[in-house]
Amino acid sequence: MADRVLCWGSGSPPCWKAMVVLEEKNLPYESKMLSFSDGGHKSPEVVAINPRGQFPAFKDGDAIVNESNGIMEYLDAVYPEPALMPADKVAKAKAYQRFHESSVLHDKMAVCYVATEEIPKWEAYLAESEYIGGSEMSLADVCLGTTLLFLQRQGATYDEYPNMKAYVKKLEERPSFKKSWPPHWKESDGPGYITGHI
């Protein structure tokens, strides 16, 4: 188990994405939660794995992958069961499209913190299928789900978006999300920065 190590910070959607995939795959790993405020991301241990001094920092034996989407794709490729991308060509294309498209929502969230123009697009996607990429859980759901749950912690209710509200609730109940839930989120409510119609 010590050969697979994830250094992460609580509440970070990129860290959470890696954790959810590790849990979905039922892969044992050494979980090292470090503090952003204490400079854990700049510690020698993290910098040895990720020279940028950023979370997540992940190594699997001699393999090192540090970008969260890269970690997710690496884990799905190297540990193919259970698959987190559909086998069907058309379904796989849609899942990959949504996987990469979810970065738009995350980037807009980071820039303006509220991505109200993006939310209706995702509501429409969720009207098409049970999961964002089709009928089964995929990497796209991990990307989108961690972002939507982060927004929810900031005060988003999704009251005007019934498909999204049901989707977020479903992800909250998944064992992989429950097991990897950011610890400090269990201890306190979010800051509620978002107001309005999300």
PDB file of C-alpha atoms in Angstrom:
ATOM      1  CA  MET A   1       0.000   0.000   0.000  1.00  0.00           C
ATOM      2  CA  ALA A   2       2.796   2.459   0.753  1.00  0.00           C
ATOM      3  CA  ASP A   3       3.778   2.346  -2.932  1.00  0.00           C
ATOM      4  CA  ARG A   4       0.602   4.259  -3.832  1.00  0.00           C
ATOM      5  CA  VAL A   5       0.534   7.661  -2.114  1.00  0.00           C
ATOM      6  CA  LEU A   6      -1.787  10.643  -2.494  1.00  0.00           C
ATOM      7  CA  CYS A   7      -0.884  13.923  -0.793  1.00  0.00           C
ATOM      8  CA  TRP A   8      -3.906  16.201  -0.741  1.00  0.00           C
ATOM      9  CA  GLY A   9      -5.621  19.173   0.876  1.00  0.00           C
ATOM     10  CA  SER A  10      -9.131  19.013   2.303  1.00  0.00           C
ATOM     11  CA  GLY A  11     -11.841  20.713   0.255  1.00  0.00           C
ATOM     12  CA  SER A  12      -9.857  20.936  -2.981  1.00  0.00           C
ATOM     13  CA  PRO A  13     -11.965  19.657  -5.913  1.00  0.00           C
ATOM     14  CA  PRO A  14      -8.836  18.533  -7.837  1.00  0.00           C
ATOM     15  CA  CYS A  15      -7.682  16.464  -4.838  1.00  0.00           C
ATOM     16  CA  TRP A  16     -11.169  15.109  -4.320  1.00  0.00           C
ATOM     17  CA  LYS A  17     -11.404  13.945  -7.940  1.00  0.00           C
ATOM     18  CA  ALA A  18      -8.317  11.752  -7.498  1.00  0.00           C
ATOM     19  CA  MET A  19      -9.681  10.349  -4.241  1.00  0.00           C
ATOM     20  CA  VAL A  20     -13.097   9.503  -5.725  1.00  0.00           C
ATOM     21  CA  VAL A  21     -11.481   7.547  -8.579  1.00  0.00           C
ATOM     22  CA  LEU A  22      -9.194   5.673  -6.152  1.00  0.00           C
ATOM     23  CA  GLU A  23     -12.303   4.763  -4.139  1.00  0.00           C
ATOM     24  CA  GLU A  24     -14.359   3.829  -7.224  1.00  0.00           C
ATOM     25  CA  LYS A  25     -11.524   1.502  -8.245  1.00  0.00           C
ATOM     26  CA  ASN A  26     -11.205   0.127  -4.692  1.00  0.00           C
ATOM     27  CA  LEU A  27      -7.458   0.757  -4.846  1.00  0.00           C
ATOM     28  CA  PRO A  28      -5.602   0.879  -1.534  1.00  0.00           C
ATOM     29  CA  TYR A  29      -3.466   3.975  -1.077  1.00  0.00           C
ATOM     30  CA  GLU A  30      -1.716   5.942   1.606  1.00  0.00           C
ATOM     31  CA  SER A  31      -3.778   9.065   2.164  1.00  0.00           C
ATOM     32  CA  LYS A  32      -1.738  12.028   3.365  1.00  0.00           C
ATOM     33  CA  MET A  33      -3.929  15.011   4.146  1.00  0.00           C
ATOM     34  CA  LEU A  34      -1.773  18.102   4.525  1.00  0.00           C
ATOM     35  CA  SER A  35      -2.776  21.659   5.302  1.00  0.00           C
ATOM     36  CA  PHE A  36      -2.742  24.427   2.741  1.00  0.00           C
ATOM     37  CA  SER A  37      -2.536  27.031   5.508  1.00  0.00           C
ATOM     38  CA  ASP A  38       0.522  25.337   7.040  1.00  0.00           C
ATOM     39  CA  GLY A  39       2.246  25.192   3.657  1.00  0.00           C
ATOM     40  CA  GLY A  40       1.895  21.415   3.356  1.00  0.00           C
ATOM     41  CA  HIS A  41       1.742  21.719  -0.422  1.00  0.00           C
ATOM     42  CA  LYS A  42       5.268  23.214  -0.370  1.00  0.00           C
ATOM     43  CA  SER A  43       6.706  20.586   1.989  1.00  0.00           C
ATOM     44  CA  PRO A  44       9.762  18.587   0.873  1.00  0.00           C
ATOM     45  CA  GLU A  45       7.612  15.430   0.771  1.00  0.00           C
ATOM     46  CA  VAL A  46       5.172  16.999  -1.702  1.00  0.00           C
ATOM     47  CA  VAL A  47       7.807  18.808  -3.769  1.00  0.00           C
ATOM     48  CA  ALA A  48       9.648  15.481  -4.181  1.00  0.00           C
ATOM     49  CA  ILE A  49       6.510  14.144  -5.893  1.00  0.00           C
ATOM     50  CA  ASN A  50       5.209  17.366  -7.457  1.00  0.00           C
ATOM     51  CA  PRO A  51       7.973  19.930  -8.134  1.00  0.00           C
ATOM     52  CA  ARG A  52       5.308  22.645  -8.556  1.00  0.00           C
ATOM     53  CA  GLY A  53       4.466  22.275  -4.872  1.00  0.00           C
ATOM     54  CA  GLN A  54       0.763  21.756  -5.547  1.00  0.00           C
ATOM     55  CA  PHE A  55      -1.910  19.287  -4.536  1.00  0.00           C
ATOM     56  CA  PRO A  56      -2.702  16.653  -5.510  1.00  0.00           C
ATOM     57  CA  ALA A  57       0.673  14.952  -5.490  1.00  0.00           C
ATOM     58  CA  PHE A  58       0.313  11.297  -6.495  1.00  0.00           C
ATOM     59  CA  LYS A  59       2.675   8.400  -6.990  1.00  0.00           C
ATOM     60  CA  ASP A  60       1.939   4.811  -7.824  1.00  0.00           C
ATOM     61  CA  GLY A  61       5.234   2.963  -7.296  1.00  0.00           C
ATOM     62  CA  ASP A  62       7.631   4.625  -9.746  1.00  0.00           C
ATOM     63  CA  ALA A  63       4.834   6.340 -11.696  1.00  0.00           C
ATOM     64  CA  ILE A  64       4.110   9.958 -10.787  1.00  0.00           C
ATOM     65  CA  VAL A  65       1.077  11.912 -12.018  1.00  0.00           C
ATOM     66  CA  ASN A  66       0.111  15.231 -10.453  1.00  0.00           C
ATOM     67  CA  GLU A  67      -2.625  16.868 -12.482  1.00  0.00           C
ATOM     68  CA  SER A  68      -6.000  15.658 -11.211  1.00  0.00           C
ATOM     69  CA  ASN A  69      -7.445  14.812 -14.626  1.00  0.00           C
ATOM     70  CA  GLY A  70      -4.198  13.054 -15.507  1.00  0.00           C
ATOM     71  CA  ILE A  71      -4.423  11.017 -12.294  1.00  0.00           C
ATOM     72  CA  MET A  72      -7.990  10.046 -13.148  1.00  0.00           C
ATOM     73  CA  GLU A  73      -7.143   8.989 -16.709  1.00  0.00           C
ATOM     74  CA  TYR A  74      -3.997   7.157 -15.545  1.00  0.00           C
ATOM     75  CA  LEU A  75      -5.924   5.163 -12.935  1.00  0.00           C
ATOM     76  CA  ASP A  76      -8.660   4.234 -15.392  1.00  0.00           C
ATOM     77  CA  ALA A  77      -6.100   3.118 -17.990  1.00  0.00           C
ATOM     78  CA  VAL A  78      -3.777   1.190 -15.671  1.00  0.00           C
ATOM     79  CA  TYR A  79      -6.511  -0.293 -13.472  1.00  0.00           C
ATOM     80  CA  PRO A  80      -9.317  -0.919 -15.976  1.00  0.00           C
ATOM     81  CA  GLU A  81     -11.791  -2.565 -13.575  1.00  0.00           C
ATOM     82  CA  PRO A  82     -14.269  -1.269 -12.803  1.00  0.00           C
ATOM     83  CA  ALA A  83     -14.204   0.835 -15.953  1.00  0.00           C
ATOM     84  CA  LEU A  84     -15.016   4.489 -15.499  1.00  0.00           C
ATOM     85  CA  MET A  85     -15.512   5.114 -19.197  1.00  0.00           C
ATOM     86  CA  PRO A  86     -18.084   3.362 -21.377  1.00  0.00           C
ATOM     87  CA  ALA A  87     -16.957   0.680 -23.839  1.00  0.00           C
ATOM     88  CA  ASP A  88     -19.318   1.819 -26.621  1.00  0.00           C
ATOM     89  CA  LYS A  89     -17.606   4.243 -29.035  1.00  0.00           C
ATOM     90  CA  VAL A  90     -20.423   6.818 -29.094  1.00  0.00           C
ATOM     91  CA  ALA A  91     -20.971   6.675 -25.321  1.00  0.00           C
ATOM     92  CA  LYS A  92     -17.208   6.951 -24.737  1.00  0.00           C
ATOM     93  CA  ALA A  93     -17.019  10.009 -26.998  1.00  0.00           C
ATOM     94  CA  LYS A  94     -19.832  11.684 -25.055  1.00  0.00           C
ATOM     95  CA  ALA A  95     -18.268  10.820 -21.685  1.00  0.00           C
ATOM     96  CA  TYR A  96     -14.869  12.209 -22.767  1.00  0.00           C
ATOM     97  CA  GLN A  97     -16.541  15.355 -24.121  1.00  0.00           C
ATOM     98  CA  ARG A  98     -18.299  15.969 -20.782  1.00  0.00           C
ATOM     99  CA  PHE A  99     -15.143  15.032 -18.847  1.00  0.00           C
ATOM    100  CA  HIS A 100     -13.109  17.737 -20.571  1.00  0.00           C
ATOM    101  CA  GLU A 101     -16.021  20.165 -20.846  1.00  0.00           C
ATOM    102  CA  SER A 102     -16.442  20.126 -17.069  1.00  0.00           C
ATOM    103  CA  SER A 103     -13.127  21.987 -16.903  1.00  0.00           C
ATOM    104  CA  VAL A 104     -14.936  24.989 -18.385  1.00  0.00           C
ATOM    105  CA  LEU A 105     -17.291  25.099 -15.407  1.00  0.00           C
ATOM    106  CA  HIS A 106     -14.407  24.666 -12.957  1.00  0.00           C
ATOM    107  CA  ASP A 107     -12.356  27.402 -14.674  1.00  0.00           C
ATOM    108  CA  LYS A 108     -15.289  29.828 -14.697  1.00  0.00           C
ATOM    109  CA  MET A 109     -15.943  29.009 -11.047  1.00  0.00           C
ATOM    110  CA  ALA A 110     -12.325  29.827 -10.244  1.00  0.00           C
ATOM    111  CA  VAL A 111     -12.404  33.096 -12.189  1.00  0.00           C
ATOM    112  CA  CYS A 112     -15.766  34.533 -11.153  1.00  0.00           C
ATOM    113  CA  TYR A 113     -16.760  32.058  -8.437  1.00  0.00           C
ATOM    114  CA  VAL A 114     -20.274  31.864  -9.787  1.00  0.00           C
ATOM    115  CA  ALA A 115     -20.819  30.243 -13.155  1.00  0.00           C
ATOM    116  CA  THR A 116     -24.518  30.949 -13.627  1.00  0.00           C
ATOM    117  CA  GLU A 117     -24.307  30.897 -17.435  1.00  0.00           C
ATOM    118  CA  GLU A 118     -22.842  27.372 -17.350  1.00  0.00           C
ATOM    119  CA  ILE A 119     -25.355  25.760 -14.992  1.00  0.00           C
ATOM    120  CA  PRO A 120     -28.304  25.640 -17.474  1.00  0.00           C
ATOM    121  CA  LYS A 121     -26.107  23.759 -19.972  1.00  0.00           C
ATOM    122  CA  TRP A 122     -25.364  21.073 -17.408  1.00  0.00           C
ATOM    123  CA  GLU A 123     -29.015  20.921 -16.362  1.00  0.00           C
ATOM    124  CA  ALA A 124     -29.906  20.176 -19.994  1.00  0.00           C
ATOM    125  CA  TYR A 125     -27.223  17.470 -20.231  1.00  0.00           C
ATOM    126  CA  LEU A 126     -28.578  15.822 -17.098  1.00  0.00           C
ATOM    127  CA  ALA A 127     -32.059  15.733 -18.631  1.00  0.00           C
ATOM    128  CA  GLU A 128     -30.638  13.355 -21.272  1.00  0.00           C
ATOM    129  CA  SER A 129     -29.251  10.614 -19.028  1.00  0.00           C
ATOM    130  CA  GLU A 130     -28.763   9.408 -15.480  1.00  0.00           C
ATOM    131  CA  TYR A 131     -25.085  10.376 -15.410  1.00  0.00           C
ATOM    132  CA  ILE A 132     -23.389  13.225 -17.221  1.00  0.00           C
ATOM    133  CA  GLY A 133     -21.711  10.998 -19.813  1.00  0.00           C
ATOM    134  CA  GLY A 134     -24.490   8.441 -20.226  1.00  0.00           C
ATOM    135  CA  SER A 135     -26.127   5.633 -18.295  1.00  0.00           C
ATOM    136  CA  GLU A 136     -23.113   4.745 -16.111  1.00  0.00           C
ATOM    137  CA  MET A 137     -20.783   6.591 -13.752  1.00  0.00           C
ATOM    138  CA  SER A 138     -17.684   7.886 -15.556  1.00  0.00           C
ATOM    139  CA  LEU A 139     -14.690  10.146 -15.059  1.00  0.00           C
ATOM    140  CA  ALA A 140     -16.899  12.972 -16.320  1.00  0.00           C
ATOM    141  CA  ASP A 141     -19.124  12.540 -13.249  1.00  0.00           C
ATOM    142  CA  VAL A 142     -16.119  12.730 -10.946  1.00  0.00           C
ATOM    143  CA  CYS A 143     -15.014  16.016 -12.531  1.00  0.00           C
ATOM    144  CA  LEU A 144     -18.445  17.594 -12.628  1.00  0.00           C
ATOM    145  CA  GLY A 145     -19.582  16.158  -9.307  1.00  0.00           C
ATOM    146  CA  THR A 146     -16.702  17.494  -7.239  1.00  0.00           C
ATOM    147  CA  THR A 147     -17.188  20.941  -8.777  1.00  0.00           C
ATOM    148  CA  LEU A 148     -20.962  20.970  -8.166  1.00  0.00           C
ATOM    149  CA  LEU A 149     -20.536  19.748  -4.589  1.00  0.00           C
ATOM    150  CA  PHE A 150     -17.927  22.458  -4.013  1.00  0.00           C
ATOM    151  CA  LEU A 151     -20.398  25.059  -5.333  1.00  0.00           C
ATOM    152  CA  GLN A 152     -23.087  23.581  -3.085  1.00  0.00           C
ATOM    153  CA  ARG A 153     -20.781  24.024  -0.096  1.00  0.00           C
ATOM    154  CA  GLN A 154     -20.443  27.668  -1.120  1.00  0.00           C
ATOM    155  CA  GLY A 155     -24.222  28.083  -0.999  1.00  0.00           C
ATOM    156  CA  ALA A 156     -25.581  26.782  -4.316  1.00  0.00           C
ATOM    157  CA  THR A 157     -28.923  25.020  -3.793  1.00  0.00           C
ATOM    158  CA  TYR A 158     -29.803  24.021  -7.390  1.00  0.00           C
ATOM    159  CA  ASP A 159     -33.453  24.654  -6.484  1.00  0.00           C
ATOM    160  CA  GLU A 160     -34.202  25.885 -10.008  1.00  0.00           C
ATOM    161  CA  TYR A 161     -32.403  22.912 -11.566  1.00  0.00           C
ATOM    162  CA  PRO A 162     -34.215  19.686 -10.593  1.00  0.00           C
ATOM    163  CA  ASN A 163     -32.021  17.370 -12.696  1.00  0.00           C
ATOM    164  CA  MET A 164     -28.883  18.833 -11.189  1.00  0.00           C
ATOM    165  CA  LYS A 165     -30.310  18.737  -7.672  1.00  0.00           C
ATOM    166  CA  ALA A 166     -31.154  15.024  -8.034  1.00  0.00           C
ATOM    167  CA  TYR A 167     -27.755  14.329  -9.598  1.00  0.00           C
ATOM    168  CA  VAL A 168     -25.852  16.024  -6.759  1.00  0.00           C
ATOM    169  CA  LYS A 169     -27.920  14.086  -4.212  1.00  0.00           C
ATOM    170  CA  LYS A 170     -27.141  10.817  -6.011  1.00  0.00           C
ATOM    171  CA  LEU A 171     -23.404  11.561  -5.972  1.00  0.00           C
ATOM    172  CA  GLU A 172     -23.532  12.469  -2.279  1.00  0.00           C
ATOM    173  CA  GLU A 173     -24.860   8.959  -1.635  1.00  0.00           C
ATOM    174  CA  ARG A 174     -22.187   7.125  -3.673  1.00  0.00           C
ATOM    175  CA  PRO A 175     -19.744   5.264  -1.413  1.00  0.00           C
ATOM    176  CA  SER A 176     -16.721   6.734  -3.217  1.00  0.00           C
ATOM    177  CA  PHE A 177     -17.889  10.299  -2.567  1.00  0.00           C
ATOM    178  CA  LYS A 178     -18.859   9.522   1.031  1.00  0.00           C
ATOM    179  CA  LYS A 179     -15.536   7.870   1.805  1.00  0.00           C
ATOM    180  CA  SER A 180     -13.496  10.674   0.261  1.00  0.00           C
ATOM    181  CA  TRP A 181     -15.657  13.577   1.557  1.00  0.00           C
ATOM    182  CA  PRO A 182     -13.393  16.463   2.647  1.00  0.00           C
ATOM    183  CA  PRO A 183     -12.943  16.054   6.420  1.00  0.00           C
ATOM    184  CA  HIS A 184     -13.362  19.713   7.328  1.00  0.00           C
ATOM    185  CA  TRP A 185     -16.677  19.782   5.427  1.00  0.00           C
ATOM    186  CA  LYS A 186     -18.009  17.297   7.969  1.00  0.00           C
ATOM    187  CA  GLU A 187     -17.136  19.648  10.821  1.00  0.00           C
ATOM    188  CA  SER A 188     -18.705  22.883   9.621  1.00  0.00           C
ATOM    189  CA  ASP A 189     -21.035  24.460   7.110  1.00  0.00           C
ATOM    190  CA  GLY A 190     -19.617  26.167   4.055  1.00  0.00           C
ATOM    191  CA  PRO A 191     -19.140  29.917   3.898  1.00  0.00           C
ATOM    192  CA  GLY A 192     -22.237  30.478   1.732  1.00  0.00           C
ATOM    193  CA  TYR A 193     -20.598  32.931  -0.651  1.00  0.00           C
ATOM    194  CA  ILE A 194     -22.957  32.151  -3.511  1.00  0.00           C
ATOM    195  CA  THR A 195     -26.328  33.800  -3.556  1.00  0.00           C
ATOM    196  CA  GLY A 196     -28.852  33.950  -6.316  1.00  0.00           C
ATOM    197  CA  HIS A 197     -30.188  31.287  -8.611  1.00  0.00           C
ATOM    198  CA  ILE A 198     -27.783  28.367  -8.440  1.00  0.00           C
TER     199      ILE A 198
END
